[in-house]
Amino acid sequence: MTHQKKVIVAPLNWGLGHASRCVPIIHALISENFAPIIASDGKALEFLQQEFPALESIILPSYKIKYGKKLKWSLLLQTPLIFRAIQQEKEIIDNFINSDKSVVGIISDNRFGVRNKKVTSIYITHQINILSGFTTFFTSKIHQKIINKFDECWIPDTKQSTFSGKLSSSKNNLNQKFIGLLSRFKKQETQNTIDVLVLLSGPEPNRTFLEEKLISIFKNDNRKIVFILGKVEKIQKKWIENNCTFYNYALSEKLQELLNSSKIVLCRSGYSSVMDLAILEKRVFFIPTKNQPEQEYLAQYLQQKKMAPFCEEHQFTLDKLKEIENYSGLKSMKKPFNKSLFGLFHGERKF
């Protein structure tokens, strides 16, 4: 069947979280007879190309965001390069839409420049408010100004902001809609054969720092320990070293199997991971990325709600995992993606 209408789906390349939560949206678009076009860069683009090898894709410029000891100052210094990439991606999208009249919509997951006045442009974020210490008011206002350039803002959470807390709460009218949790996974009843599943993700060099620390800690552990390194490569690999099982990365089907089979998950407190583990009803221990206020807030917020414990990276020991017994774990029923949201794309172009 020939798809008549195309929708560009463009996640930010910041770890794999933004890309992975676009997976259920892409599946829903296909089921509604749209032709999704993947638009991103780096590992996020490679991941989605492997998940959806038959789909058309667009290479966008990288924001090249790098961590510093103080994230907000690091981002401030990188602002000129980021804005240059935003302008470049907007030009690429404008040219593509002008050349392909079958494009009727855009779904941008935190990519500021992926929008166009000729088609309905949606922005996905769980962070209406950008936490940045004493500059939070200003960074949030800037972000909300960007959000207002889109037709709608989709927030992947419940209307009560159950999992994102104050990150997604705002009294301002941003044409926001709470669309429920986004996860590519579904809960399966299976035996818990994995004692600890270590799920690594996020930008470098922080991902590697945590990998090296945890490999050292779990070295020669007598339990069944499995590492998913989050390193997207052309070929998926599996090996055993020091009694631990390693995967360089895992696509959705395999990762769903491993997660469902685990008793405990140890990972960063990125929001996409939070959503996935809530859908799978998992007990989890979080290690937030240092100097990333969003992850630090989410870890503290979920601990206060008695869902999951956390600690800073330098504080983690094997004994810390015992704290999980005092927490309920993450829980949320998975609901089908609301395909009526795509009604925005059924009309003709704006002009």
Short mmCIF file of C-alpha atoms in Angstrom, two decimals:
data_model
loop_
_atom_site.label_atom_id
_atom_site.label_comp_id
_atom_site.label_asym_id
_atom_site.label_seq_id
_atom_site.Cartn_x
_atom_site.Cartn_y
_atom_site.Cartn_z
CA MET A 1 0.00 0.00 0.00
CA THR A 2 1.30 3.44 -0.89
CA HIS A 3 1.21 5.90 1.97
CA GLN A 4 -0.16 9.26 0.91
CA LYS A 5 0.72 11.48 3.84
CA LYS A 6 4.11 11.79 5.49
CA VAL A 7 4.92 12.93 9.03
CA ILE A 8 8.46 13.86 10.09
CA VAL A 9 9.43 12.44 13.51
CA ALA A 10 12.54 14.17 14.87
CA PRO A 11 14.00 13.26 18.29
CA LEU A 12 16.91 15.03 19.92
CA ASN A 13 20.14 13.03 19.90
CA TRP A 14 20.83 13.14 23.65
CA GLY A 15 21.38 9.55 24.68
CA LEU A 16 18.69 7.24 23.30
CA GLY A 17 15.76 8.35 25.47
CA HIS A 18 14.20 10.84 23.07
CA ALA A 19 14.54 8.39 20.18
CA SER A 20 13.20 5.37 22.08
CA ARG A 21 10.06 7.15 23.24
CA CYS A 22 9.31 8.04 19.62
CA VAL A 23 9.10 4.32 18.75
CA PRO A 24 5.44 3.90 19.85
CA ILE A 25 4.52 7.11 18.00
CA ILE A 26 6.10 5.82 14.79
CA HIS A 27 4.27 2.49 15.13
CA ALA A 28 0.99 4.35 15.68
CA LEU A 29 1.57 6.55 12.62
CA ILE A 30 2.19 3.48 10.47
CA SER A 31 -0.99 1.81 11.76
CA GLU A 32 -2.95 4.94 10.76
CA ASN A 33 -1.55 4.74 7.21
CA PHE A 34 0.88 7.64 7.56
CA ALA A 35 4.45 7.34 6.30
CA PRO A 36 6.81 8.43 9.10
CA ILE A 37 10.11 10.04 8.15
CA ILE A 38 12.88 9.76 10.74
CA ALA A 39 14.93 12.93 11.21
CA SER A 40 17.83 13.08 13.66
CA ASP A 41 21.59 12.60 13.93
CA GLY A 42 24.19 10.37 15.52
CA LYS A 43 23.23 7.40 17.69
CA ALA A 44 19.57 8.42 17.88
CA LEU A 45 19.28 8.27 14.09
CA GLU A 46 21.21 4.98 13.90
CA PHE A 47 18.96 3.44 16.55
CA LEU A 48 15.73 4.39 14.76
CA GLN A 49 17.12 3.30 11.40
CA GLN A 50 17.75 -0.12 12.87
CA GLU A 51 14.30 -0.23 14.47
CA PHE A 52 12.64 0.89 11.22
CA PRO A 53 14.98 -0.03 8.34
CA ALA A 54 12.29 0.50 5.68
CA LEU A 55 11.54 4.11 6.60
CA GLU A 56 12.89 7.21 4.88
CA SER A 57 15.27 9.29 6.99
CA ILE A 58 16.80 12.75 7.08
CA ILE A 59 20.20 13.55 8.58
CA LEU A 60 20.07 16.67 10.76
CA PRO A 61 23.02 18.62 12.20
CA SER A 62 24.18 17.66 15.68
CA TYR A 63 23.67 20.00 18.62
CA LYS A 64 27.01 18.59 19.89
CA ILE A 65 25.98 19.09 23.51
CA LYS A 66 28.80 18.24 25.89
CA TYR A 67 28.75 17.95 29.65
CA GLY A 68 30.87 20.15 31.85
CA LYS A 69 31.23 20.20 35.62
CA LYS A 70 28.40 22.72 35.69
CA LEU A 71 25.85 21.83 33.02
CA LYS A 72 24.15 25.24 32.77
CA TRP A 73 27.44 27.09 32.29
CA SER A 74 28.62 24.41 29.88
CA LEU A 75 25.43 24.85 27.85
CA LEU A 76 25.79 28.63 27.96
CA LEU A 77 29.24 28.41 26.43
CA GLN A 78 27.92 26.06 23.74
CA THR A 79 24.91 28.26 22.92
CA PRO A 80 26.35 29.75 19.67
CA LEU A 81 27.05 26.27 18.26
CA ILE A 82 23.63 24.98 19.36
CA PHE A 83 21.80 27.90 17.75
CA ARG A 84 23.78 27.40 14.55
CA ALA A 85 22.64 23.76 14.47
CA ILE A 86 19.04 24.83 15.16
CA GLN A 87 19.14 27.24 12.23
CA GLN A 88 20.68 24.60 9.98
CA GLU A 89 18.09 21.97 10.88
CA LYS A 90 15.29 24.47 10.23
CA GLU A 91 16.70 25.16 6.75
CA ILE A 92 16.94 21.41 6.04
CA ILE A 93 13.35 20.83 7.14
CA ASP A 94 12.06 23.86 5.19
CA ASN A 95 13.79 22.65 2.02
CA PHE A 96 12.48 19.12 2.48
CA ILE A 97 8.89 20.25 3.01
CA ASN A 98 9.07 22.59 0.01
CA SER A 99 10.29 19.73 -2.16
CA ASP A 100 7.89 17.05 -0.89
CA LYS A 101 4.27 18.14 -0.94
CA SER A 102 3.12 14.92 0.75
CA VAL A 103 4.52 15.99 4.14
CA VAL A 104 1.57 17.05 6.30
CA GLY A 105 3.06 17.19 9.78
CA ILE A 106 6.03 17.31 12.12
CA ILE A 107 6.55 15.71 15.53
CA SER A 108 9.66 17.19 17.14
CA ASP A 109 10.95 15.71 20.37
CA ASN A 110 12.96 18.59 21.83
CA ARG A 111 14.45 19.72 18.50
CA PHE A 112 13.82 23.47 18.46
CA GLY A 113 14.30 24.07 14.73
CA VAL A 114 12.21 21.19 13.42
CA ARG A 115 9.00 23.07 12.64
CA ASN A 116 7.41 24.68 9.61
CA LYS A 117 4.51 27.07 9.14
CA LYS A 118 3.14 25.12 6.17
CA VAL A 119 2.35 21.99 8.19
CA THR A 120 1.10 21.20 11.69
CA SER A 121 4.14 21.11 13.98
CA ILE A 122 4.02 19.27 17.31
CA TYR A 123 6.58 19.59 20.10
CA ILE A 124 7.11 16.77 22.62
CA THR A 125 8.63 17.48 26.02
CA HIS A 126 8.20 16.53 29.66
CA GLN A 127 10.15 19.65 30.65
CA ILE A 128 8.03 22.74 30.24
CA ASN A 129 10.19 24.02 33.07
CA ILE A 130 13.97 23.75 32.63
CA LEU A 131 15.66 23.43 36.01
CA SER A 132 18.92 25.37 36.17
CA GLY A 133 19.28 26.60 39.75
CA PHE A 134 18.83 30.34 40.22
CA THR A 135 18.32 30.78 36.46
CA THR A 136 15.36 28.35 36.31
CA PHE A 137 12.84 31.16 35.77
CA PHE A 138 14.71 32.45 32.73
CA THR A 139 15.54 29.09 31.15
CA SER A 140 11.92 28.01 31.57
CA LYS A 141 10.63 31.22 29.96
CA ILE A 142 12.99 30.77 27.01
CA HIS A 143 11.87 27.17 26.55
CA GLN A 144 8.20 28.11 26.77
CA LYS A 145 8.74 30.81 24.17
CA ILE A 146 10.13 28.13 21.84
CA ILE A 147 7.19 25.83 22.63
CA ASN A 148 4.75 28.57 21.63
CA LYS A 149 6.18 28.52 18.10
CA PHE A 150 4.67 25.05 17.65
CA ASP A 151 0.98 24.27 17.13
CA GLU A 152 0.73 21.93 20.11
CA CYS A 153 2.91 20.63 22.94
CA TRP A 154 2.50 16.96 23.85
CA ILE A 155 3.54 16.01 27.38
CA PRO A 156 4.19 12.30 27.95
CA ASP A 157 2.67 11.94 31.41
CA THR A 158 -0.68 11.84 33.19
CA LYS A 159 -2.66 15.02 33.77
CA GLN A 160 -1.51 14.87 37.39
CA SER A 161 2.17 14.97 36.31
CA THR A 162 2.58 11.69 38.21
CA PHE A 163 6.11 10.94 37.05
CA SER A 164 7.49 14.29 35.86
CA GLY A 165 6.33 16.42 38.80
CA LYS A 166 7.02 20.14 38.53
CA LEU A 167 8.92 19.69 35.28
CA SER A 168 5.64 19.51 33.32
CA SER A 169 3.44 21.73 35.50
CA SER A 170 2.55 25.17 34.17
CA LYS A 171 -0.35 27.60 34.41
CA ASN A 172 0.64 29.16 31.10
CA ASN A 173 -1.30 28.30 27.96
CA LEU A 174 1.14 26.47 25.73
CA ASN A 175 -1.49 24.44 23.85
CA GLN A 176 -0.25 21.52 25.93
CA LYS A 177 -1.85 18.09 26.05
CA PHE A 178 -0.98 15.30 28.46
CA ILE A 179 -0.84 12.22 26.24
CA GLY A 180 0.03 9.52 28.78
CA LEU A 181 3.29 7.63 29.17
CA LEU A 182 5.25 6.77 26.04
CA SER A 183 7.00 3.41 26.04
CA ARG A 184 7.93 0.92 23.36
CA PHE A 185 7.58 -1.92 25.88
CA LYS A 186 4.78 -4.03 27.34
CA LYS A 187 4.75 -5.98 30.57
CA GLN A 188 5.07 -9.75 30.18
CA GLU A 189 4.64 -12.46 32.79
CA THR A 190 7.96 -14.29 32.81
CA GLN A 191 10.47 -15.76 35.23
CA ASN A 192 12.87 -13.27 36.83
CA THR A 193 16.12 -14.97 35.85
CA ILE A 194 18.28 -11.82 35.97
CA ASP A 195 19.17 -10.60 39.45
CA VAL A 196 20.41 -7.14 38.40
CA LEU A 197 20.04 -5.55 34.97
CA VAL A 198 22.38 -2.59 34.50
CA LEU A 199 21.00 -0.26 31.85
CA LEU A 200 23.51 2.35 30.68
CA SER A 201 22.62 5.37 28.54
CA GLY A 202 23.19 9.05 28.01
CA PRO A 203 25.86 11.25 26.43
CA GLU A 204 29.56 10.71 26.80
CA PRO A 205 31.78 10.81 28.74
CA ASN A 206 29.32 10.25 31.61
CA ARG A 207 28.05 6.97 30.21
CA THR A 208 31.57 5.51 30.11
CA PHE A 209 32.42 6.77 33.62
CA LEU A 210 29.42 4.92 35.08
CA GLU A 211 30.13 1.82 32.98
CA GLU A 212 33.67 1.53 34.31
CA LYS A 213 32.59 2.06 37.92
CA LEU A 214 29.78 -0.50 37.83
CA ILE A 215 31.84 -3.14 36.02
CA SER A 216 34.41 -2.83 38.80
CA ILE A 217 31.74 -3.08 41.52
CA PHE A 218 29.96 -6.11 40.04
CA LYS A 219 33.17 -7.88 39.04
CA ASN A 220 32.97 -11.55 40.07
CA ASP A 221 29.52 -11.08 41.67
CA ASN A 222 27.92 -14.50 42.16
CA ARG A 223 24.49 -13.30 41.06
CA LYS A 224 23.19 -13.14 37.50
CA ILE A 225 24.27 -9.65 36.36
CA VAL A 226 23.52 -8.34 32.87
CA PHE A 227 24.89 -5.11 31.38
CA ILE A 228 23.24 -3.27 28.46
CA LEU A 229 25.95 -0.78 27.56
CA GLY A 230 23.84 1.50 25.35
CA LYS A 231 26.49 1.61 22.62
CA VAL A 232 24.65 1.47 19.30
CA GLU A 233 26.82 -0.26 16.68
CA LYS A 234 26.22 -1.94 13.35
CA ILE A 235 26.21 -5.42 14.88
CA GLN A 236 24.65 -6.42 18.19
CA LYS A 237 27.16 -8.29 20.36
CA LYS A 238 26.94 -10.44 23.49
CA TRP A 239 29.80 -11.68 25.65
CA ILE A 240 30.59 -12.89 29.18
CA GLU A 241 33.36 -11.45 31.32
CA ASN A 242 34.02 -11.82 35.06
CA ASN A 243 30.71 -13.67 35.54
CA CYS A 244 28.74 -10.76 34.01
CA THR A 245 26.87 -10.91 30.72
CA PHE A 246 27.29 -7.93 28.38
CA TYR A 247 25.34 -6.60 25.39
CA ASN A 248 26.69 -3.61 23.50
CA TYR A 249 23.07 -2.59 22.92
CA ALA A 250 19.66 -4.17 22.48
CA LEU A 251 16.82 -3.29 20.13
CA SER A 252 13.27 -3.11 21.45
CA GLU A 253 12.26 -6.78 21.30
CA LYS A 254 15.39 -8.07 23.03
CA LEU A 255 15.51 -5.27 25.58
CA GLN A 256 11.86 -5.86 26.48
CA GLU A 257 12.68 -9.53 27.10
CA LEU A 258 15.65 -8.67 29.32
CA LEU A 259 13.79 -6.03 31.31
CA ASN A 260 10.81 -8.28 31.94
CA SER A 261 13.19 -11.02 33.13
CA SER A 262 14.96 -8.81 35.68
CA LYS A 263 14.38 -8.56 39.43
CA ILE A 264 16.14 -5.21 39.80
CA VAL A 265 17.11 -2.52 37.30
CA LEU A 266 19.99 -0.14 37.91
CA CYS A 267 20.08 2.91 35.62
CA ARG A 268 20.14 6.67 35.17
CA SER A 269 17.01 8.62 36.14
CA GLY A 270 16.31 9.83 32.62
CA TYR A 271 12.63 10.37 32.00
CA SER A 272 12.30 7.84 29.18
CA SER A 273 13.75 5.18 31.48
CA VAL A 274 11.28 6.21 34.17
CA MET A 275 8.36 5.75 31.74
CA ASP A 276 9.62 2.40 30.48
CA LEU A 277 10.15 0.99 33.97
CA ALA A 278 6.76 2.27 35.16
CA ILE A 279 5.02 0.45 32.32
CA LEU A 280 6.99 -2.71 33.15
CA GLU A 281 6.29 -2.25 36.90
CA LYS A 282 9.92 -2.62 37.89
CA ARG A 283 11.90 -2.16 41.07
CA VAL A 284 14.71 0.21 40.23
CA PHE A 285 17.68 1.98 41.76
CA PHE A 286 18.61 5.28 40.15
CA ILE A 287 22.00 6.92 39.74
CA PRO A 288 21.29 10.39 38.27
CA THR A 289 23.81 11.99 35.96
CA LYS A 290 25.86 14.43 37.99
CA ASN A 291 25.19 18.11 37.25
CA GLN A 292 22.09 17.31 35.19
CA PRO A 293 19.33 19.02 37.23
CA GLU A 294 16.47 17.19 35.48
CA GLN A 295 17.75 13.73 36.43
CA GLU A 296 18.69 14.86 39.93
CA TYR A 297 15.19 16.26 40.45
CA LEU A 298 13.44 13.15 39.07
CA ALA A 299 15.48 10.86 41.33
CA GLN A 300 14.66 12.96 44.39
CA TYR A 301 10.98 13.29 43.40
CA LEU A 302 10.47 9.53 42.90
CA GLN A 303 12.30 8.79 46.14
CA GLN A 304 10.02 11.18 48.02
CA LYS A 305 7.02 9.38 46.53
CA LYS A 306 8.53 6.12 47.88
CA MET A 307 8.75 4.65 44.39
CA ALA A 308 12.51 4.21 44.03
CA PRO A 309 15.75 4.99 45.91
CA PHE A 310 18.78 6.73 44.46
CA CYS A 311 22.28 7.89 45.29
CA GLU A 312 25.02 9.88 43.62
CA GLU A 313 27.48 7.99 41.45
CA HIS A 314 30.41 8.22 43.87
CA GLN A 315 28.24 6.90 46.73
CA PHE A 316 27.05 3.72 45.05
CA THR A 317 27.94 0.33 46.59
CA LEU A 318 26.33 -3.09 46.36
CA ASP A 319 24.75 -2.57 49.77
CA LYS A 320 22.79 0.37 48.37
CA LEU A 321 20.67 -2.03 46.31
CA LYS A 322 19.15 -3.39 49.53
CA GLU A 323 17.27 -0.09 49.94
CA ILE A 324 14.96 -1.12 47.08
CA GLU A 325 13.00 -3.33 49.51
CA ASN A 326 11.70 -0.17 51.23
CA TYR A 327 10.15 1.22 48.03
CA SER A 328 7.06 0.28 46.01
CA GLY A 329 8.71 0.29 42.60
CA LEU A 330 7.43 2.13 39.53
CA LYS A 331 3.92 1.26 38.37
CA SER A 332 1.61 2.52 35.65
CA MET A 333 -0.80 0.69 33.37
CA LYS A 334 0.06 0.96 29.69
CA LYS A 335 -2.66 2.48 27.56
CA PRO A 336 -2.73 2.45 23.76
CA PHE A 337 -1.39 5.60 22.14
CA ASN A 338 -4.26 7.98 21.49
CA LYS A 339 -4.32 7.92 17.70
CA SER A 340 -6.98 10.65 17.61
CA LEU A 341 -4.08 13.05 18.24
CA PHE A 342 -3.12 12.48 14.61
CA GLY A 343 -6.33 14.20 13.54
CA LEU A 344 -4.22 17.33 13.25
CA PHE A 345 -2.49 15.76 10.25
CA HIS A 346 -5.58 14.78 8.27
CA GLY A 347 -6.20 18.21 6.80
CA GLU A 348 -4.40 19.91 3.95
CA ARG A 349 -1.32 22.07 4.31
CA LYS A 350 -1.85 25.48 5.79
CA PHE A 351 -0.72 27.20 2.60
#
